[in-house]
Amino acid sequence: MGLIEEDRPEEAVSELRRSLAGDPDFLDGHFEMARCLRRMGQYRNAFPHVDACVANLPEDWEALKEAAEIRFLAGEVEKATPLFETLHEIDPEDEDIASTWVAISLVHEGPKKALKRARSCLEANPNWVGGHLYLGNIQEINGRLVEAEEAYQRALDLMPDHHGARENLERLKAGSPLETSPLGLTYDGIFLSECGRLRNEGYLGRAAELMEYWRERFPEHPLYRRMLVEIYRDQGQFHLALQLLHESDESERSDPQWRFLEARLLLDSGKTDEAVGILEELREEMKFDPAFQECRAEALLASARLEEALQAAEQGLEIEPSHAGIWFLLAKIQKRLERNEDCHQSLEKTILFDPQHVGANFALGIEHLQEGRDRQAVDPLRKVVDREPDRVEGWRHLAIALSRLKEYEAAVEPWSQVMRLAPGDSQASGNLEKIQRLLKQSNK
């Protein structure tokens, strides 16, 4: 499946559909289809494909695992649970499967059923440190503190340097309540990991749907709310992100990271003065965070406080000298201050640390064109259109560079792309006609 290997799941789905239409019993096709659909967050569309695999390959580990995870992510916990149980029976020493099975049981079936599951896992794998830690958590939830202490001690005996086991044992002996369960973190991690993957791969709508669905079930969960806020920000829904952020309780609002996220959203929304106000409040507390200094520099630049913005960017680079984003921001500030030589060097630094940085490559390409360095402009502008093929100005300036170099055959494509993205563009149509005429004359 070349398209899958080439990271083109949408095209792979179309090809697999054709294959399965011709051969409905093609099990490898069903399995790859399920994986592609999951990759795009289309869990329910994957059901018939994982069902076909499980029905025909009831002990196939990969098929069962894919089916269990897809059903669970789609909210079909009752159908996912027996699949995880089967996976545990096939390989009782797989600790990831055991963790997931016990975590799901605790949340959806209650502590008594989860206790039974945990004991079953430990019977099969008695040296599973995490299992003893989970058992201790469940015993605490059930109010059986002596048994909880024994479980934590057993985990510590197996691994004396296990931080979680020692921390829970000391907390329990001190009489402090259980606040954060590792089982809860395991459960949350399933969604947050999947949602983060969808977000990173550009499936923002699907990531939002997944997080919205699970947040309806757990409306007060701070991690789910935080992830959803980040997704809304990625989508440009800043008002919605701020609204959701402001639903947080007082303890969350006192968190510097919460305030920092609010400042970023205000800056994204164009509320620069409000953003600067919050960032100045956090200035001392977060001064060693490069992301904070980057955001502060950006906000100060937007407020035309250029010298302060310059100082913030330089402070960020003292903390993280290879931060391409801050180097690019520094270049923008230097450009506004008319420090052109410094700006050029900062653009070069940006590309040194991130060779594909779109903004820096575009700015460097434009600079080369303005200075008459047409040959040097070509490479950075090609990188721009490779990364952002719908960026009309990237194609336009690449076309200009190639036209000036009289590389007319190479210039045809970028001018054609300008026409595709901006139909009726007079500069593109005029240059394209001229180039085609010149090419015809040279071929006579």
JSON list of N, CA and C in Angstrom, two decimals, residues 224-282:
[
{"chain": "A", "resi": 224, "resn": "TYR", "atom": "N", "xyz": [-9.45, 17.84, 29.51]},
{"chain": "A", "resi": 224, "resn": "TYR", "atom": "CA", "xyz": [-10.26, 17.78, 28.29]},
{"chain": "A", "resi": 224, "resn": "TYR", "atom": "C", "xyz": [-10.60, 19.20, 27.85]},
{"chain": "A", "resi": 225, "resn": "ARG", "atom": "N", "xyz": [-10.94, 20.05, 28.83]},
{"chain": "A", "resi": 225, "resn": "ARG", "atom": "CA", "xyz": [-11.25, 21.44, 28.49]},
{"chain": "A", "resi": 225, "resn": "ARG", "atom": "C", "xyz": [-10.02, 22.12, 27.89]},
{"chain": "A", "resi": 226, "resn": "ARG", "atom": "N", "xyz": [-8.87, 21.89, 28.48]},
{"chain": "A", "resi": 226, "resn": "ARG", "atom": "CA", "xyz": [-7.64, 22.54, 28.00]},
{"chain": "A", "resi": 226, "resn": "ARG", "atom": "C", "xyz": [-7.33, 22.11, 26.57]},
{"chain": "A", "resi": 227, "resn": "MET", "atom": "N", "xyz": [-7.45, 20.81, 26.30]},
{"chain": "A", "resi": 227, "resn": "MET", "atom": "CA", "xyz": [-7.18, 20.32, 24.95]},
{"chain": "A", "resi": 227, "resn": "MET", "atom": "C", "xyz": [-8.15, 20.94, 23.94]},
{"chain": "A", "resi": 228, "resn": "LEU", "atom": "N", "xyz": [-9.42, 21.04, 24.33]},
{"chain": "A", "resi": 228, "resn": "LEU", "atom": "CA", "xyz": [-10.42, 21.61, 23.43]},
{"chain": "A", "resi": 228, "resn": "LEU", "atom": "C", "xyz": [-10.14, 23.09, 23.17]},
{"chain": "A", "resi": 229, "resn": "VAL", "atom": "N", "xyz": [-9.71, 23.80, 24.19]},
{"chain": "A", "resi": 229, "resn": "VAL", "atom": "CA", "xyz": [-9.33, 25.21, 24.02]},
{"chain": "A", "resi": 229, "resn": "VAL", "atom": "C", "xyz": [-8.20, 25.33, 23.00]},
{"chain": "A", "resi": 230, "resn": "GLU", "atom": "N", "xyz": [-7.20, 24.46, 23.11]},
{"chain": "A", "resi": 230, "resn": "GLU", "atom": "CA", "xyz": [-6.07, 24.49, 22.18]},
{"chain": "A", "resi": 230, "resn": "GLU", "atom": "C", "xyz": [-6.52, 24.19, 20.75]},
{"chain": "A", "resi": 231, "resn": "ILE", "atom": "N", "xyz": [-7.46, 23.25, 20.60]},
{"chain": "A", "resi": 231, "resn": "ILE", "atom": "CA", "xyz": [-7.95, 22.90, 19.26]},
{"chain": "A", "resi": 231, "resn": "ILE", "atom": "C", "xyz": [-8.73, 24.07, 18.66]},
{"chain": "A", "resi": 232, "resn": "TYR", "atom": "N", "xyz": [-9.60, 24.70, 19.47]},
{"chain": "A", "resi": 232, "resn": "TYR", "atom": "CA", "xyz": [-10.35, 25.86, 18.99]},
{"chain": "A", "resi": 232, "resn": "TYR", "atom": "C", "xyz": [-9.39, 26.97, 18.57]},
{"chain": "A", "resi": 233, "resn": "ARG", "atom": "N", "xyz": [-8.30, 27.11, 19.31]},
{"chain": "A", "resi": 233, "resn": "ARG", "atom": "CA", "xyz": [-7.30, 28.12, 18.94]},
{"chain": "A", "resi": 233, "resn": "ARG", "atom": "C", "xyz": [-6.68, 27.79, 17.59]},
{"chain": "A", "resi": 234, "resn": "ASP", "atom": "N", "xyz": [-6.33, 26.52, 17.39]},
{"chain": "A", "resi": 234, "resn": "ASP", "atom": "CA", "xyz": [-5.76, 26.09, 16.11]},
{"chain": "A", "resi": 234, "resn": "ASP", "atom": "C", "xyz": [-6.73, 26.36, 14.96]},
{"chain": "A", "resi": 235, "resn": "GLN", "atom": "N", "xyz": [-8.04, 26.22, 15.24]},
{"chain": "A", "resi": 235, "resn": "GLN", "atom": "CA", "xyz": [-9.05, 26.44, 14.21]},
{"chain": "A", "resi": 235, "resn": "GLN", "atom": "C", "xyz": [-9.34, 27.91, 13.97]},
{"chain": "A", "resi": 236, "resn": "GLY", "atom": "N", "xyz": [-8.77, 28.78, 14.80]},
{"chain": "A", "resi": 236, "resn": "GLY", "atom": "CA", "xyz": [-9.06, 30.21, 14.68]},
{"chain": "A", "resi": 236, "resn": "GLY", "atom": "C", "xyz": [-10.35, 30.63, 15.35]},
{"chain": "A", "resi": 237, "resn": "GLN", "atom": "N", "xyz": [-10.93, 29.74, 16.17]},
{"chain": "A", "resi": 237, "resn": "GLN", "atom": "CA", "xyz": [-12.17, 30.07, 16.88]},
{"chain": "A", "resi": 237, "resn": "GLN", "atom": "C", "xyz": [-11.80, 30.65, 18.25]},
{"chain": "A", "resi": 238, "resn": "PHE", "atom": "N", "xyz": [-11.22, 31.84, 18.22]},
{"chain": "A", "resi": 238, "resn": "PHE", "atom": "CA", "xyz": [-10.66, 32.41, 19.44]},
{"chain": "A", "resi": 238, "resn": "PHE", "atom": "C", "xyz": [-11.74, 32.77, 20.46]},
{"chain": "A", "resi": 239, "resn": "HIS", "atom": "N", "xyz": [-12.87, 33.29, 19.98]},
{"chain": "A", "resi": 239, "resn": "HIS", "atom": "CA", "xyz": [-13.95, 33.65, 20.90]},
{"chain": "A", "resi": 239, "resn": "HIS", "atom": "C", "xyz": [-14.45, 32.42, 21.64]},
{"chain": "A", "resi": 240, "resn": "LEU", "atom": "N", "xyz": [-14.63, 31.33, 20.90]},
{"chain": "A", "resi": 240, "resn": "LEU", "atom": "CA", "xyz": [-15.11, 30.08, 21.51]},
{"chain": "A", "resi": 240, "resn": "LEU", "atom": "C", "xyz": [-14.08, 29.53, 22.50]},
{"chain": "A", "resi": 241, "resn": "ALA", "atom": "N", "xyz": [-12.80, 29.64, 22.14]},
{"chain": "A", "resi": 241, "resn": "ALA", "atom": "CA", "xyz": [-11.73, 29.16, 23.02]},
{"chain": "A", "resi": 241, "resn": "ALA", "atom": "C", "xyz": [-11.71, 29.97, 24.32]},
{"chain": "A", "resi": 242, "resn": "LEU", "atom": "N", "xyz": [-11.84, 31.29, 24.22]},
{"chain": "A", "resi": 242, "resn": "LEU", "atom": "CA", "xyz": [-11.85, 32.13, 25.42]},
{"chain": "A", "resi": 242, "resn": "LEU", "atom": "C", "xyz": [-13.06, 31.84, 26.29]},
{"chain": "A", "resi": 243, "resn": "GLN", "atom": "N", "xyz": [-14.20, 31.66, 25.64]},
{"chain": "A", "resi": 243, "resn": "GLN", "atom": "CA", "xyz": [-15.43, 31.35, 26.38]},
{"chain": "A", "resi": 243, "resn": "GLN", "atom": "C", "xyz": [-15.27, 30.06, 27.19]},
{"chain": "A", "resi": 244, "resn": "LEU", "atom": "N", "xyz": [-14.71, 29.06, 26.56]},
{"chain": "A", "resi": 244, "resn": "LEU", "atom": "CA", "xyz": [-14.50, 27.77, 27.23]},
{"chain": "A", "resi": 244, "resn": "LEU", "atom": "C", "xyz": [-13.45, 27.90, 28.34]},
{"chain": "A", "resi": 245, "resn": "LEU", "atom": "N", "xyz": [-12.41, 28.67, 28.08]},
{"chain": "A", "resi": 245, "resn": "LEU", "atom": "CA", "xyz": [-11.36, 28.86, 29.07]},
{"chain": "A", "resi": 245, "resn": "LEU", "atom": "C", "xyz": [-11.91, 29.53, 30.33]},
{"chain": "A", "resi": 246, "resn": "HIS", "atom": "N", "xyz": [-12.84, 30.45, 30.14]},
{"chain": "A", "resi": 246, "resn": "HIS", "atom": "CA", "xyz": [-13.40, 31.19, 31.27]},
{"chain": "A", "resi": 246, "resn": "HIS", "atom": "C", "xyz": [-14.40, 30.37, 32.08]},
{"chain": "A", "resi": 247, "resn": "GLU", "atom": "N", "xyz": [-14.69, 29.15, 31.63]},
{"chain": "A", "resi": 247, "resn": "GLU", "atom": "CA", "xyz": [-15.53, 28.24, 32.42]},
{"chain": "A", "resi": 247, "resn": "GLU", "atom": "C", "xyz": [-14.72, 27.55, 33.51]},
{"chain": "A", "resi": 248, "resn": "SER", "atom": "N", "xyz": [-13.41, 27.74, 33.50]},
{"chain": "A", "resi": 248, "resn": "SER", "atom": "CA", "xyz": [-12.54, 27.09, 34.48]},
{"chain": "A", "resi": 248, "resn": "SER", "atom": "C", "xyz": [-12.86, 27.60, 35.89]},
{"chain": "A", "resi": 249, "resn": "ASP", "atom": "N", "xyz": [-12.54, 26.77, 36.88]},
{"chain": "A", "resi": 249, "resn": "ASP", "atom": "CA", "xyz": [-12.78, 27.19, 38.26]},
{"chain": "A", "resi": 249, "resn": "ASP", "atom": "C", "xyz": [-11.61, 28.05, 38.75]},
{"chain": "A", "resi": 250, "resn": "GLU", "atom": "N", "xyz": [-11.76, 28.55, 39.97]},
{"chain": "A", "resi": 250, "resn": "GLU", "atom": "CA", "xyz": [-10.79, 29.51, 40.51]},
{"chain": "A", "resi": 250, "resn": "GLU", "atom": "C", "xyz": [-9.39, 28.92, 40.63]},
{"chain": "A", "resi": 251, "resn": "SER", "atom": "N", "xyz": [-9.31, 27.64, 40.98]},
{"chain": "A", "resi": 251, "resn": "SER", "atom": "CA", "xyz": [-7.98, 27.02, 41.15]},
{"chain": "A", "resi": 251, "resn": "SER", "atom": "C", "xyz": [-7.23, 26.97, 39.82]},
{"chain": "A", "resi": 252, "resn": "GLU", "atom": "N", "xyz": [-7.97, 26.71, 38.73]},
{"chain": "A", "resi": 252, "resn": "GLU", "atom": "CA", "xyz": [-7.34, 26.69, 37.42]},
{"chain": "A", "resi": 252, "resn": "GLU", "atom": "C", "xyz": [-6.91, 28.09, 37.00]},
{"chain": "A", "resi": 253, "resn": "ARG", "atom": "N", "xyz": [-7.74, 29.07, 37.31]},
{"chain": "A", "resi": 253, "resn": "ARG", "atom": "CA", "xyz": [-7.45, 30.44, 36.88]},
{"chain": "A", "resi": 253, "resn": "ARG", "atom": "C", "xyz": [-6.22, 31.02, 37.56]},
{"chain": "A", "resi": 254, "resn": "SER", "atom": "N", "xyz": [-5.85, 30.46, 38.70]},
{"chain": "A", "resi": 254, "resn": "SER", "atom": "CA", "xyz": [-4.65, 30.94, 39.39]},
{"chain": "A", "resi": 254, "resn": "SER", "atom": "C", "xyz": [-3.38, 30.31, 38.83]},
{"chain": "A", "resi": 255, "resn": "ASP", "atom": "N", "xyz": [-3.53, 29.36, 37.93]},
{"chain": "A", "resi": 255, "resn": "ASP", "atom": "CA", "xyz": [-2.39, 28.68, 37.32]},
{"chain": "A", "resi": 255, "resn": "ASP", "atom": "C", "xyz": [-1.74, 29.61, 36.27]},
{"chain": "A", "resi": 256, "resn": "PRO", "atom": "N", "xyz": [-0.44, 29.87, 36.38]},
{"chain": "A", "resi": 256, "resn": "PRO", "atom": "CA", "xyz": [0.22, 30.76, 35.40]},
{"chain": "A", "resi": 256, "resn": "PRO", "atom": "C", "xyz": [0.05, 30.28, 33.96]},
{"chain": "A", "resi": 257, "resn": "GLN", "atom": "N", "xyz": [0.05, 28.97, 33.74]},
{"chain": "A", "resi": 257, "resn": "GLN", "atom": "CA", "xyz": [-0.12, 28.46, 32.37]},
{"chain": "A", "resi": 257, "resn": "GLN", "atom": "C", "xyz": [-1.51, 28.77, 31.84]},
{"chain": "A", "resi": 258, "resn": "TRP", "atom": "N", "xyz": [-2.51, 28.75, 32.72]},
{"chain": "A", "resi": 258, "resn": "TRP", "atom": "CA", "xyz": [-3.88, 29.12, 32.33]},
{"chain": "A", "resi": 258, "resn": "TRP", "atom": "C", "xyz": [-3.90, 30.58, 31.90]},
{"chain": "A", "resi": 259, "resn": "ARG", "atom": "N", "xyz": [-3.26, 31.45, 32.70]},
{"chain": "A", "resi": 259, "resn": "ARG", "atom": "CA", "xyz": [-3.23, 32.88, 32.39]},
{"chain": "A", "resi": 259, "resn": "ARG", "atom": "C", "xyz": [-2.44, 33.13, 31.09]},
{"chain": "A", "resi": 260, "resn": "PHE", "atom": "N", "xyz": [-1.39, 32.37, 30.91]},
{"chain": "A", "resi": 260, "resn": "PHE", "atom": "CA", "xyz": [-0.58, 32.51, 29.70]},
{"chain": "A", "resi": 260, "resn": "PHE", "atom": "C", "xyz": [-1.41, 32.14, 28.47]},
{"chain": "A", "resi": 261, "resn": "LEU", "atom": "N", "xyz": [-2.17, 31.06, 28.57]},
{"chain": "A", "resi": 261, "resn": "LEU", "atom": "CA", "xyz": [-3.03, 30.65, 27.46]},
{"chain": "A", "resi": 261, "resn": "LEU", "atom": "C", "xyz": [-4.07, 31.72, 27.17]},
{"chain": "A", "resi": 262, "resn": "GLU", "atom": "N", "xyz": [-4.63, 32.31, 28.21]},
{"chain": "A", "resi": 262, "resn": "GLU", "atom": "CA", "xyz": [-5.60, 33.40, 28.03]},
{"chain": "A", "resi": 262, "resn": "GLU", "atom": "C", "xyz": [-4.95, 34.56, 27.28]},
{"chain": "A", "resi": 263, "resn": "ALA", "atom": "N", "xyz": [-3.73, 34.91, 27.66]},
{"chain": "A", "resi": 263, "resn": "ALA", "atom": "CA", "xyz": [-3.03, 36.01, 26.98]},
{"chain": "A", "resi": 263, "resn": "ALA", "atom": "C", "xyz": [-2.81, 35.70, 25.51]},
{"chain": "A", "resi": 264, "resn": "ARG", "atom": "N", "xyz": [-2.43, 34.46, 25.20]},
{"chain": "A", "resi": 264, "resn": "ARG", "atom": "CA", "xyz": [-2.22, 34.06, 23.80]},
{"chain": "A", "resi": 264, "resn": "ARG", "atom": "C", "xyz": [-3.52, 34.20, 23.01]},
{"chain": "A", "resi": 265, "resn": "LEU", "atom": "N", "xyz": [-4.62, 33.78, 23.62]},
{"chain": "A", "resi": 265, "resn": "LEU", "atom": "CA", "xyz": [-5.91, 33.86, 22.93]},
{"chain": "A", "resi": 265, "resn": "LEU", "atom": "C", "xyz": [-6.34, 35.31, 22.73]},
{"chain": "A", "resi": 266, "resn": "LEU", "atom": "N", "xyz": [-6.10, 36.15, 23.71]},
{"chain": "A", "resi": 266, "resn": "LEU", "atom": "CA", "xyz": [-6.43, 37.56, 23.57]},
{"chain": "A", "resi": 266, "resn": "LEU", "atom": "C", "xyz": [-5.60, 38.20, 22.46]},
{"chain": "A", "resi": 267, "resn": "LEU", "atom": "N", "xyz": [-4.33, 37.82, 22.40]},
{"chain": "A", "resi": 267, "resn": "LEU", "atom": "CA", "xyz": [-3.46, 38.33, 21.34]},
{"chain": "A", "resi": 267, "resn": "LEU", "atom": "C", "xyz": [-3.95, 37.86, 19.98]},
{"chain": "A", "resi": 268, "resn": "ASP", "atom": "N", "xyz": [-4.32, 36.58, 19.88]},
{"chain": "A", "resi": 268, "resn": "ASP", "atom": "CA", "xyz": [-4.86, 36.03, 18.63]},
{"chain": "A", "resi": 268, "resn": "ASP", "atom": "C", "xyz": [-6.14, 36.76, 18.22]},
{"chain": "A", "resi": 269, "resn": "SER", "atom": "N", "xyz": [-6.92, 37.19, 19.21]},
{"chain": "A", "resi": 269, "resn": "SER", "atom": "CA", "xyz": [-8.21, 37.85, 18.95]},
{"chain": "A", "resi": 269, "resn": "SER", "atom": "C", "xyz": [-8.05, 39.32, 18.62]},
{"chain": "A", "resi": 270, "resn": "GLY", "atom": "N", "xyz": [-6.81, 39.82, 18.66]},
{"chain": "A", "resi": 270, "resn": "GLY", "atom": "CA", "xyz": [-6.59, 41.24, 18.38]},
{"chain": "A", "resi": 270, "resn": "GLY", "atom": "C", "xyz": [-6.73, 42.13, 19.60]},
{"chain": "A", "resi": 271, "resn": "LYS", "atom": "N", "xyz": [-6.91, 41.54, 20.78]},
{"chain": "A", "resi": 271, "resn": "LYS", "atom": "CA", "xyz": [-7.05, 42.32, 22.02]},
{"chain": "A", "resi": 271, "resn": "LYS", "atom": "C", "xyz": [-5.66, 42.47, 22.65]},
{"chain": "A", "resi": 272, "resn": "THR", "atom": "N", "xyz": [-4.84, 43.24, 21.95]},
{"chain": "A", "resi": 272, "resn": "THR", "atom": "CA", "xyz": [-3.42, 43.31, 22.28]},
{"chain": "A", "resi": 272, "resn": "THR", "atom": "C", "xyz": [-3.16, 43.89, 23.66]},
{"chain": "A", "resi": 273, "resn": "ASP", "atom": "N", "xyz": [-3.85, 44.98, 24.00]},
{"chain": "A", "resi": 273, "resn": "ASP", "atom": "CA", "xyz": [-3.60, 45.63, 25.29]},
{"chain": "A", "resi": 273, "resn": "ASP", "atom": "C", "xyz": [-3.91, 44.71, 26.45]},
{"chain": "A", "resi": 274, "resn": "GLU", "atom": "N", "xyz": [-5.03, 43.96, 26.34]},
{"chain": "A", "resi": 274, "resn": "GLU", "atom": "CA", "xyz": [-5.38, 43.01, 27.41]},
{"chain": "A", "resi": 274, "resn": "GLU", "atom": "C", "xyz": [-4.33, 41.92, 27.52]},
{"chain": "A", "resi": 275, "resn": "ALA", "atom": "N", "xyz": [-3.86, 41.45, 26.37]},
{"chain": "A", "resi": 275, "resn": "ALA", "atom": "CA", "xyz": [-2.84, 40.40, 26.36]},
{"chain": "A", "resi": 275, "resn": "ALA", "atom": "C", "xyz": [-1.55, 40.89, 27.02]},
{"chain": "A", "resi": 276, "resn": "VAL", "atom": "N", "xyz": [-1.13, 42.11, 26.65]},
{"chain": "A", "resi": 276, "resn": "VAL", "atom": "CA", "xyz": [0.10, 42.66, 27.22]},
{"chain": "A", "resi": 276, "resn": "VAL", "atom": "C", "xyz": [-0.03, 42.80, 28.73]},
{"chain": "A", "resi": 277, "resn": "GLY", "atom": "N", "xyz": [-1.21, 43.22, 29.20]},
{"chain": "A", "resi": 277, "resn": "GLY", "atom": "CA", "xyz": [-1.44, 43.38, 30.64]},
{"chain": "A", "resi": 277, "resn": "GLY", "atom": "C", "xyz": [-1.21, 42.08, 31.40]},
{"chain": "A", "resi": 278, "resn": "ILE", "atom": "N", "xyz": [-1.76, 40.98, 30.88]},
{"chain": "A", "resi": 278, "resn": "ILE", "atom": "CA", "xyz": [-1.58, 39.68, 31.54]},
{"chain": "A", "resi": 278, "resn": "ILE", "atom": "C", "xyz": [-0.13, 39.24, 31.47]},
{"chain": "A", "resi": 279, "resn": "LEU", "atom": "N", "xyz": [0.50, 39.43, 30.31]},
{"chain": "A", "resi": 279, "resn": "LEU", "atom": "CA", "xyz": [1.89, 39.00, 30.14]},
{"chain": "A", "resi": 279, "resn": "LEU", "atom": "C", "xyz": [2.83, 39.77, 31.07]},
{"chain": "A", "resi": 280, "resn": "GLU", "atom": "N", "xyz": [2.53, 41.04, 31.30]},
{"chain": "A", "resi": 280, "resn": "GLU", "atom": "CA", "xyz": [3.36, 41.82, 32.22]},
{"chain": "A", "resi": 280, "resn": "GLU", "atom": "C", "xyz": [3.18, 41.31, 33.66]},
{"chain": "A", "resi": 281, "resn": "GLU", "atom": "N", "xyz": [1.96, 40.88, 34.00]},
{"chain": "A", "resi": 281, "resn": "GLU", "atom": "CA", "xyz": [1.72, 40.31, 35.33]},
{"chain": "A", "resi": 281, "resn": "GLU", "atom": "C", "xyz": [2.54, 39.03, 35.53]},
{"chain": "A", "resi": 282, "resn": "LEU", "atom": "N", "xyz": [2.70, 38.26, 34.46]},
{"chain": "A", "resi": 282, "resn": "LEU", "atom": "CA", "xyz": [3.40, 36.98, 34.53]},
{"chain": "A", "resi": 282, "resn": "LEU", "atom": "C", "xyz": [4.89, 37.10, 34.27]}
]
